[in-house]
Amino acid sequence: MGVPRSKVRTIFALALTGGIAVPPRRGREIYFGRNRTDVHVCLGEDDPKVSRRHGTLTHRDDQWWVGNLGKLPIRLADQRLLFPGEEEIPLLEGYTPIFLRGSRKREHLLELYVTGPDGAKPIPKHEDHTQPPRTWRLQANERLALIVLGQRYLSHEPYPQPLAWRQTYEQLAELQPTEGWTPRKVEHLVASVRDRLSRAGVSGLLREEVGEPVGNSLNHNLIQELMFSTTLVPRDLALLEDLD
């Protein structure tokens, strides 16, 4: 998003068909949605799942807020859903993408940027070296157990879930019959990895963070972190074939 130097708290809203820049003023409202003639930013104009006026950006209390006027929820980048009739959500300084789910699995993107105290845009870093992801160090037995546990994710299955402890143990025992694998050993090993990553700052890996019932949440969050960080990648499944 191209953002020129602007007054502090100026908001920039950009969609596929165009955008708008609005300086802060109490009570100022920006509408976005499908009906081009009735909104400031047109979003999903060919998609009847998007409401004609789907949402607002409102300035009050020296801050911009996003609200939902449509029929379907608005999704923020942290996976939070803002439903119609719910209280508006404040926008932080800097970049915020929001998404509207449309027809045929489409998602419509609205990019928002609120300028900070210096009113400056982000500094381009075209020639900077790409920062590598932070990968996590795993012992060989941890890596193998987690590949087995998360193989549905690595295989790109739709709506994957971690294997159960017994399923994981049975496959590990078949791959390494002399290593003394048991369901409890697998559970303790994976729990130690979760605890180690949690102490390093990864959220969603502790029972007290996700609440009851826990179900598969802790292992799901662990596998997601390992994949997003590229600690585990689909080609790691080859290890199971090599050991088989």
GROMACS .gro file of C-alpha atoms in nm:
model
  244
    1MET     CA    1   0.000   0.000   0.000
    2GLY     CA    2   0.148   0.337  -0.104
    3VAL     CA    3   0.116   0.579   0.190
    4PRO     CA    4   0.241   0.940   0.160
    5ARG     CA    5   0.348   1.141   0.465
    6SER     CA    6   0.024   1.251   0.630
    7LYS     CA    7  -0.129   1.395   0.943
    8VAL     CA    8  -0.113   1.161   1.241
    9ARG     CA    9  -0.409   0.917   1.259
   10THR     CA   10  -0.488   0.957   0.889
   11ILE     CA   11  -0.644   0.635   0.761
   12PHE     CA   12  -0.581   0.483   0.419
   13ALA     CA   13  -0.828   0.220   0.293
   14LEU     CA   14  -0.751   0.031  -0.027
   15ALA     CA   15  -0.946  -0.239  -0.213
   16LEU     CA   16  -0.905  -0.396  -0.555
   17THR     CA   17  -1.108  -0.123  -0.724
   18GLY     CA   18  -0.955   0.177  -0.546
   19GLY     CA   19  -0.921   0.347  -0.213
   20ILE     CA   20  -0.946   0.658   0.000
   21ALA     CA   21  -0.735   0.859   0.245
   22VAL     CA   22  -0.913   1.041   0.527
   23PRO     CA   23  -0.756   1.258   0.801
   24PRO     CA   24  -0.886   1.219   1.157
   25ARG     CA   25  -1.190   1.409   1.272
   26ARG     CA   26  -1.434   1.312   1.545
   27GLY     CA   27  -1.744   1.143   1.403
   28ARG     CA   28  -1.604   1.094   1.054
   29GLU     CA   29  -1.727   0.773   0.890
   30ILE     CA   30  -1.607   0.571   0.593
   31TYR     CA   31  -1.837   0.307   0.446
   32PHE     CA   32  -1.722   0.002   0.253
   33GLY     CA   33  -1.924  -0.263   0.071
   34ARG     CA   34  -2.063  -0.383  -0.262
   35ASN     CA   35  -2.272  -0.084  -0.374
   36ARG     CA   36  -2.027   0.153  -0.541
   37THR     CA   37  -2.267   0.449  -0.530
   38ASP     CA   38  -2.339   0.413  -0.159
   39VAL     CA   39  -1.991   0.356  -0.012
   40HIS     CA   40  -1.655   0.529  -0.004
   41VAL     CA   41  -1.458   0.211  -0.082
   42CYS     CA   42  -1.615  -0.049  -0.310
   43LEU     CA   43  -1.538  -0.406  -0.209
   44GLY     CA   44  -1.665  -0.722  -0.381
   45GLU     CA   45  -1.888  -0.534  -0.622
   46ASP     CA   46  -1.968  -0.850  -0.823
   47ASP     CA   47  -2.029  -1.072  -0.521
   48PRO     CA   48  -2.383  -1.081  -0.374
   49LYS     CA   49  -2.252  -1.237  -0.052
   50VAL     CA   50  -2.097  -0.899   0.031
   51SER     CA   51  -2.352  -0.654   0.172
   52ARG     CA   52  -2.414  -0.328  -0.011
   53ARG     CA   53  -2.291  -0.146   0.299
   54HIS     CA   54  -2.090  -0.409   0.477
   55GLY     CA   55  -1.890  -0.208   0.726
   56THR     CA   56  -1.771   0.124   0.861
   57LEU     CA   57  -1.451   0.292   0.968
   58THR     CA   58  -1.536   0.552   1.233
   59HIS     CA   59  -1.312   0.805   1.406
   60ARG     CA   60  -1.372   0.880   1.773
   61ASP     CA   61  -1.163   0.912   2.089
   62ASP     CA   62  -0.860   0.988   1.871
   63GLN     CA   63  -0.878   0.643   1.714
   64TRP     CA   64  -1.028   0.466   1.414
   65TRP     CA   65  -1.273   0.179   1.472
   66VAL     CA   66  -1.403  -0.088   1.234
   67GLY     CA   67  -1.769  -0.192   1.258
   68ASN     CA   68  -1.987  -0.448   1.079
   69LEU     CA   69  -2.313  -0.345   0.910
   70GLY     CA   70  -2.343  -0.651   0.685
   71LYS     CA   71  -2.488  -0.999   0.710
   72LEU     CA   72  -2.162  -1.196   0.730
   73PRO     CA   73  -1.870  -1.155   0.974
   74ILE     CA   74  -1.557  -0.956   0.900
   75ARG     CA   75  -1.233  -1.146   0.961
   76LEU     CA   76  -0.925  -0.973   1.094
   77ALA     CA   77  -0.573  -1.099   1.038
   78ASP     CA   78  -0.553  -1.258   1.384
   79GLN     CA   79  -0.853  -1.477   1.289
   80ARG     CA   80  -1.088  -1.275   1.509
   81LEU     CA   81  -1.437  -1.248   1.362
   82LEU     CA   82  -1.639  -0.928   1.396
   83PHE     CA   83  -2.010  -1.005   1.367
   84PRO     CA   84  -2.298  -0.772   1.280
   85GLY     CA   85  -2.421  -0.593   1.590
   86GLU     CA   86  -2.100  -0.643   1.788
   87GLU     CA   87  -1.904  -0.356   1.934
   88GLU     CA   88  -1.658  -0.194   1.699
   89ILE     CA   89  -1.292  -0.295   1.714
   90PRO     CA   90  -1.017  -0.030   1.743
   91LEU     CA   91  -0.750  -0.020   1.475
   92LEU     CA   92  -0.386   0.000   1.578
   93GLU     CA   93  -0.137   0.227   1.408
   94GLY     CA   94   0.018   0.074   1.099
   95TYR     CA   95  -0.114  -0.189   0.862
   96THR     CA   96  -0.428  -0.398   0.918
   97PRO     CA   97  -0.582  -0.626   0.654
   98ILE     CA   98  -0.946  -0.731   0.690
   99PHE     CA   99  -1.130  -0.995   0.489
  100LEU     CA  100  -1.487  -1.059   0.376
  101ARG     CA  101  -1.577  -1.413   0.273
  102GLY     CA  102  -1.779  -1.417  -0.047
  103SER     CA  103  -1.924  -1.663  -0.295
  104ARG     CA  104  -1.743  -1.973  -0.419
  105LYS     CA  105  -1.472  -1.957  -0.149
  106ARG     CA  106  -1.367  -1.608  -0.253
  107GLU     CA  107  -1.224  -1.367   0.003
  108HIS     CA  108  -1.224  -0.991  -0.050
  109LEU     CA  109  -0.937  -0.793   0.101
  110LEU     CA  110  -0.955  -0.441   0.242
  111GLU     CA  111  -0.613  -0.302   0.334
  112LEU     CA  112  -0.605  -0.039   0.609
  113TYR     CA  113  -0.319   0.179   0.725
  114VAL     CA  114  -0.332   0.429   1.013
  115THR     CA  115  -0.039   0.670   1.030
  116GLY     CA  116   0.154   0.702   1.355
  117PRO     CA  117   0.293   1.008   1.537
  118ASP     CA  118   0.549   1.094   1.269
  119GLY     CA  119   0.291   1.060   0.991
  120ALA     CA  120   0.540   0.868   0.781
  121LYS     CA  121   0.484   0.572   0.558
  122PRO     CA  122   0.676   0.245   0.605
  123ILE     CA  123   1.031   0.269   0.473
  124PRO     CA  124   1.079   0.063   0.153
  125LYS     CA  125   1.332  -0.216   0.190
  126HIS     CA  126   1.355  -0.336  -0.168
  127GLU     CA  127   1.720  -0.439  -0.154
  128ASP     CA  128   1.734  -0.567   0.203
  129HIS     CA  129   1.813  -0.933   0.256
  130THR     CA  130   1.503  -1.143   0.320
  131GLN     CA  131   1.483  -1.237   0.685
  132PRO     CA  132   1.470  -1.614   0.729
  133PRO     CA  133   1.196  -1.763   0.947
  134ARG     CA  134   1.280  -1.855   1.303
  135THR     CA  135   1.298  -2.232   1.297
  136TRP     CA  136   1.294  -2.441   1.614
  137ARG     CA  137   1.565  -2.691   1.703
  138LEU     CA  138   1.428  -3.043   1.746
  139GLN     CA  139   1.601  -3.360   1.854
  140ALA     CA  140   1.584  -3.647   1.604
  141ASN     CA  141   1.324  -3.839   1.806
  142GLU     CA  142   1.117  -3.522   1.855
  143ARG     CA  143   1.121  -3.447   1.483
  144LEU     CA  144   1.013  -3.799   1.392
  145ALA     CA  145   0.733  -3.806   1.648
  146LEU     CA  146   0.604  -3.466   1.536
  147ILE     CA  147   0.612  -3.563   1.168
  148VAL     CA  148   0.400  -3.867   1.252
  149LEU     CA  149   0.169  -3.665   1.478
  150GLY     CA  150   0.122  -3.393   1.215
  151GLN     CA  151   0.132  -3.597   0.895
  152ARG     CA  152  -0.223  -3.496   0.797
  153TYR     CA  153  -0.113  -3.132   0.795
  154LEU     CA  154   0.203  -3.210   0.601
  155SER     CA  155  -0.004  -3.405   0.348
  156HIS     CA  156  -0.228  -3.099   0.292
  157GLU     CA  157  -0.543  -3.285   0.398
  158PRO     CA  158  -0.850  -3.062   0.428
  159TYR     CA  159  -0.936  -2.974   0.791
  160PRO     CA  160  -0.645  -3.175   0.937
  161GLN     CA  161  -0.621  -3.286   1.298
  162PRO     CA  162  -0.327  -3.436   1.487
  163LEU     CA  163  -0.315  -3.812   1.517
  164ALA     CA  164  -0.422  -3.956   1.852
  165TRP     CA  165  -0.148  -4.063   2.091
  166ARG     CA  166  -0.210  -4.433   2.029
  167GLN     CA  167  -0.210  -4.388   1.651
  168THR     CA  168   0.115  -4.196   1.674
  169TYR     CA  169   0.271  -4.457   1.901
  170GLU     CA  170   0.165  -4.748   1.680
  171GLN     CA  171   0.321  -4.593   1.372
  172LEU     CA  172   0.639  -4.498   1.558
  173ALA     CA  173   0.668  -4.849   1.703
  174GLU     CA  174   0.634  -4.991   1.353
  175LEU     CA  175   0.898  -4.754   1.214
  176GLN     CA  176   1.138  -4.801   1.508
  177PRO     CA  177   1.050  -5.127   1.686
  178THR     CA  178   1.361  -5.119   1.909
  179GLU     CA  179   1.323  -4.761   2.038
  180GLY     CA  180   1.076  -4.837   2.319
  181TRP     CA  181   0.797  -4.612   2.201
  182THR     CA  182   0.482  -4.602   2.417
  183PRO     CA  183   0.178  -4.373   2.408
  184ARG     CA  184   0.296  -4.207   2.730
  185LYS     CA  185   0.647  -4.153   2.594
  186VAL     CA  186   0.503  -3.985   2.285
  187GLU     CA  187   0.277  -3.763   2.497
  188HIS     CA  188   0.562  -3.656   2.728
  189LEU     CA  189   0.796  -3.587   2.437
  190VAL     CA  190   0.543  -3.365   2.256
  191ALA     CA  191   0.450  -3.189   2.581
  192SER     CA  192   0.816  -3.104   2.638
  193VAL     CA  193   0.839  -2.945   2.293
  194ARG     CA  194   0.523  -2.742   2.360
  195ASP     CA  195   0.663  -2.625   2.693
  196ARG     CA  196   0.997  -2.529   2.538
  197LEU     CA  197   0.833  -2.324   2.261
  198SER     CA  198   0.592  -2.166   2.507
  199ARG     CA  199   0.881  -2.045   2.722
  200ALA     CA  200   1.032  -1.899   2.405
  201GLY     CA  201   0.719  -1.689   2.345
  202VAL     CA  202   0.486  -1.902   2.132
  203SER     CA  203   0.125  -1.869   2.251
  204GLY     CA  204  -0.155  -2.126   2.251
  205LEU     CA  205   0.055  -2.420   2.367
  206LEU     CA  206  -0.052  -2.436   2.732
  207ARG     CA  207  -0.375  -2.572   2.877
  208GLU     CA  208  -0.440  -2.253   3.075
  209GLU     CA  209  -0.416  -2.047   2.756
  210VAL     CA  210  -0.680  -2.232   2.554
  211GLY     CA  211  -0.919  -2.335   2.833
  212GLU     CA  212  -1.131  -2.645   2.868
  213PRO     CA  213  -1.211  -2.865   2.687
  214VAL     CA  214  -0.863  -2.874   2.541
  215GLY     CA  215  -0.919  -3.150   2.286
  216ASN     CA  216  -0.658  -3.134   2.010
  217SER     CA  217  -0.602  -2.759   2.043
  218LEU     CA  218  -0.255  -2.771   2.196
  219ASN     CA  219  -0.114  -3.012   1.939
  220HIS     CA  220  -0.295  -2.834   1.657
  221ASN     CA  221  -0.137  -2.504   1.760
  222LEU     CA  222   0.203  -2.670   1.795
  223ILE     CA  223   0.193  -2.822   1.447
  224GLN     CA  224   0.075  -2.492   1.300
  225GLU     CA  225   0.370  -2.310   1.459
  226LEU     CA  226   0.617  -2.570   1.339
  227MET     CA  227   0.485  -2.542   0.984
  228PHE     CA  228   0.455  -2.162   0.973
  229SER     CA  229   0.814  -2.141   1.097
  230THR     CA  230   0.920  -2.404   0.836
  231THR     CA  231   1.057  -2.623   1.114
  232LEU     CA  232   0.843  -2.894   0.957
  233VAL     CA  233   0.763  -2.895   0.585
  234PRO     CA  234   0.581  -3.144   0.358
  235ARG     CA  235   0.901  -3.297   0.224
  236ASP     CA  236   0.973  -3.420   0.579
  237LEU     CA  237   0.721  -3.697   0.512
  238ALA     CA  238   0.996  -3.864   0.311
  239LEU     CA  239   1.156  -3.959   0.644
  240LEU     CA  240   0.861  -4.191   0.714
  241GLU     CA  241   0.909  -4.359   0.379
  242ASP     CA  242   1.282  -4.398   0.439
  243LEU     CA  243   1.221  -4.569   0.773
  244ASP     CA  244   0.933  -4.785   0.651
   0.00000   0.00000   0.00000
